[in-house]
């Protein structure tokens, strides 16, 4: 586990944004991604009858829809121990295999940082 205060300020920012989205919307997960220009995209879990998306895949989709061509980093705040393979694949598709994905607990403590393998 990594104390959030030990992180780069920009990584701390996306974790804070992800935590805020999760809390504000009352959803299981919150996520944020930072594109190649430093813009951030924030999302929560989407759970409609006809559409189900994780928070991280939603944030990646928002970045793509806004014209992002790459990602610098991603963060997901979740009760799960790690990011799903599908979430990592979405980050990899836009950012490449080396894009760091910070997986944080609901309190913001980073459980792990993985590449979008």
GROMACS .gro file of C-alpha atoms in nm:
model
  117
    1UNK     CA    1   0.000   0.000   0.000
    2UNK     CA    2   0.115   0.351  -0.081
    3UNK     CA    3   0.025   0.651   0.128
    4UNK     CA    4  -0.147   0.901  -0.104
    5UNK     CA    5   0.071   1.186   0.024
    6UNK     CA    6   0.379   1.007  -0.116
    7UNK     CA    7   0.245   1.027  -0.473
    8UNK     CA    8   0.317   1.282  -0.743
    9UNK     CA    9   0.069   1.573  -0.709
   10UNK     CA   10  -0.091   1.495  -1.047
   11UNK     CA   11  -0.147   1.131  -0.945
   12UNK     CA   12  -0.290   1.245  -0.612
   13UNK     CA   13  -0.527   1.468  -0.807
   14UNK     CA   14  -0.674   1.186  -1.017
   15UNK     CA   15  -0.722   0.970  -0.707
   16UNK     CA   16  -0.902   1.257  -0.534
   17UNK     CA   17  -1.122   1.312  -0.839
   18UNK     CA   18  -1.202   0.939  -0.859
   19UNK     CA   19  -1.290   0.929  -0.487
   20UNK     CA   20  -1.514   1.234  -0.532
   21UNK     CA   21  -1.701   1.079  -0.826
   22UNK     CA   22  -1.758   0.758  -0.630
   23UNK     CA   23  -1.887   0.941  -0.324
   24UNK     CA   24  -2.092   1.204  -0.510
   25UNK     CA   25  -2.273   0.950  -0.725
   26UNK     CA   26  -2.301   0.671  -0.467
   27UNK     CA   27  -2.154   0.417  -0.708
   28UNK     CA   28  -1.924   0.119  -0.644
   29UNK     CA   29  -1.630   0.272  -0.832
   30UNK     CA   30  -1.495   0.611  -0.931
   31UNK     CA   31  -1.219   0.664  -1.186
   32UNK     CA   32  -1.016   0.938  -1.346
   33UNK     CA   33  -0.770   0.942  -1.634
   34UNK     CA   34  -0.519   1.206  -1.743
   35UNK     CA   35  -0.453   1.249  -2.113
   36UNK     CA   36  -0.137   1.350  -2.298
   37UNK     CA   37  -0.216   1.720  -2.253
   38UNK     CA   38  -0.286   1.695  -1.880
   39UNK     CA   39  -0.665   1.712  -1.910
   40UNK     CA   40  -0.858   1.487  -1.674
   41UNK     CA   41  -1.175   1.288  -1.729
   42UNK     CA   42  -1.374   1.163  -1.431
   43UNK     CA   43  -1.647   0.900  -1.419
   44UNK     CA   44  -1.840   0.664  -1.198
   45UNK     CA   45  -1.982   0.321  -1.263
   46UNK     CA   46  -2.263   0.317  -1.521
   47UNK     CA   47  -2.537   0.067  -1.435
   48UNK     CA   48  -2.838   0.106  -1.660
   49UNK     CA   49  -3.066  -0.173  -1.774
   50UNK     CA   50  -2.924  -0.149  -2.124
   51UNK     CA   51  -2.568  -0.034  -2.050
   52UNK     CA   52  -2.311  -0.145  -1.792
   53UNK     CA   53  -1.965   0.010  -1.779
   54UNK     CA   54  -1.704   0.021  -1.509
   55UNK     CA   55  -1.590   0.361  -1.393
   56UNK     CA   56  -1.249   0.323  -1.556
   57UNK     CA   57  -1.388   0.219  -1.895
   58UNK     CA   58  -1.632   0.511  -1.877
   59UNK     CA   59  -1.348   0.756  -1.804
   60UNK     CA   60  -1.146   0.617  -2.096
   61UNK     CA   61  -1.450   0.647  -2.324
   62UNK     CA   62  -1.498   1.009  -2.214
   63UNK     CA   63  -1.134   1.085  -2.295
   64UNK     CA   64  -1.166   0.927  -2.641
   65UNK     CA   65  -1.494   1.109  -2.709
   66UNK     CA   66  -1.321   1.438  -2.616
   67UNK     CA   67  -1.036   1.384  -2.860
   68UNK     CA   68  -0.761   1.243  -2.638
   69UNK     CA   69  -0.504   1.045  -2.832
   70UNK     CA   70  -0.310   0.899  -2.538
   71UNK     CA   71  -0.316   0.863  -2.160
   72UNK     CA   72  -0.049   0.953  -1.906
   73UNK     CA   73  -0.212   0.778  -1.608
   74UNK     CA   74  -0.535   0.633  -1.473
   75UNK     CA   75  -0.681   0.581  -1.126
   76UNK     CA   76  -0.970   0.376  -1.000
   77UNK     CA   77  -1.115   0.386  -0.649
   78UNK     CA   78  -1.284   0.057  -0.573
   79UNK     CA   79  -1.363  -0.199  -0.309
   80UNK     CA   80  -1.204  -0.463  -0.533
   81UNK     CA   81  -0.844  -0.567  -0.477
   82UNK     CA   82  -0.732  -0.483  -0.830
   83UNK     CA   83  -0.846  -0.349  -1.167
   84UNK     CA   84  -1.018  -0.593  -1.398
   85UNK     CA   85  -0.853  -0.722  -1.714
   86UNK     CA   86  -1.117  -0.538  -1.919
   87UNK     CA   87  -1.037  -0.208  -1.745
   88UNK     CA   88  -0.664  -0.254  -1.801
   89UNK     CA   89  -0.731  -0.336  -2.168
   90UNK     CA   90  -0.926  -0.011  -2.215
   91UNK     CA   91  -0.640   0.192  -2.064
   92UNK     CA   92  -0.389  -0.001  -2.276
   93UNK     CA   93  -0.587   0.063  -2.595
   94UNK     CA   94  -0.556   0.439  -2.550
   95UNK     CA   95  -0.241   0.482  -2.343
   96UNK     CA   96  -0.026   0.181  -2.421
   97UNK     CA   97   0.089  -0.110  -2.208
   98UNK     CA   98   0.309   0.105  -1.983
   99UNK     CA   99   0.036   0.346  -1.871
  100UNK     CA  100   0.025   0.337  -1.491
  101UNK     CA  101  -0.307   0.245  -1.333
  102UNK     CA  102  -0.338   0.339  -0.966
  103UNK     CA  103  -0.582   0.112  -0.783
  104UNK     CA  104  -0.699   0.274  -0.460
  105UNK     CA  105  -0.921   0.172  -0.172
  106UNK     CA  106  -1.226   0.386  -0.092
  107UNK     CA  107  -1.017   0.582   0.163
  108UNK     CA  108  -0.772   0.678  -0.116
  109UNK     CA  109  -0.489   0.448  -0.008
  110UNK     CA  110  -0.321   0.309  -0.320
  111UNK     CA  111  -0.330  -0.071  -0.311
  112UNK     CA  112  -0.120  -0.114  -0.621
  113UNK     CA  113   0.010   0.057  -0.931
  114UNK     CA  114   0.007  -0.165  -1.238
  115UNK     CA  115   0.088  -0.116  -1.602
  116UNK     CA  116  -0.204  -0.146  -1.842
  117UNK     CA  117  -0.063  -0.478  -1.961
   0.00000   0.00000   0.00000
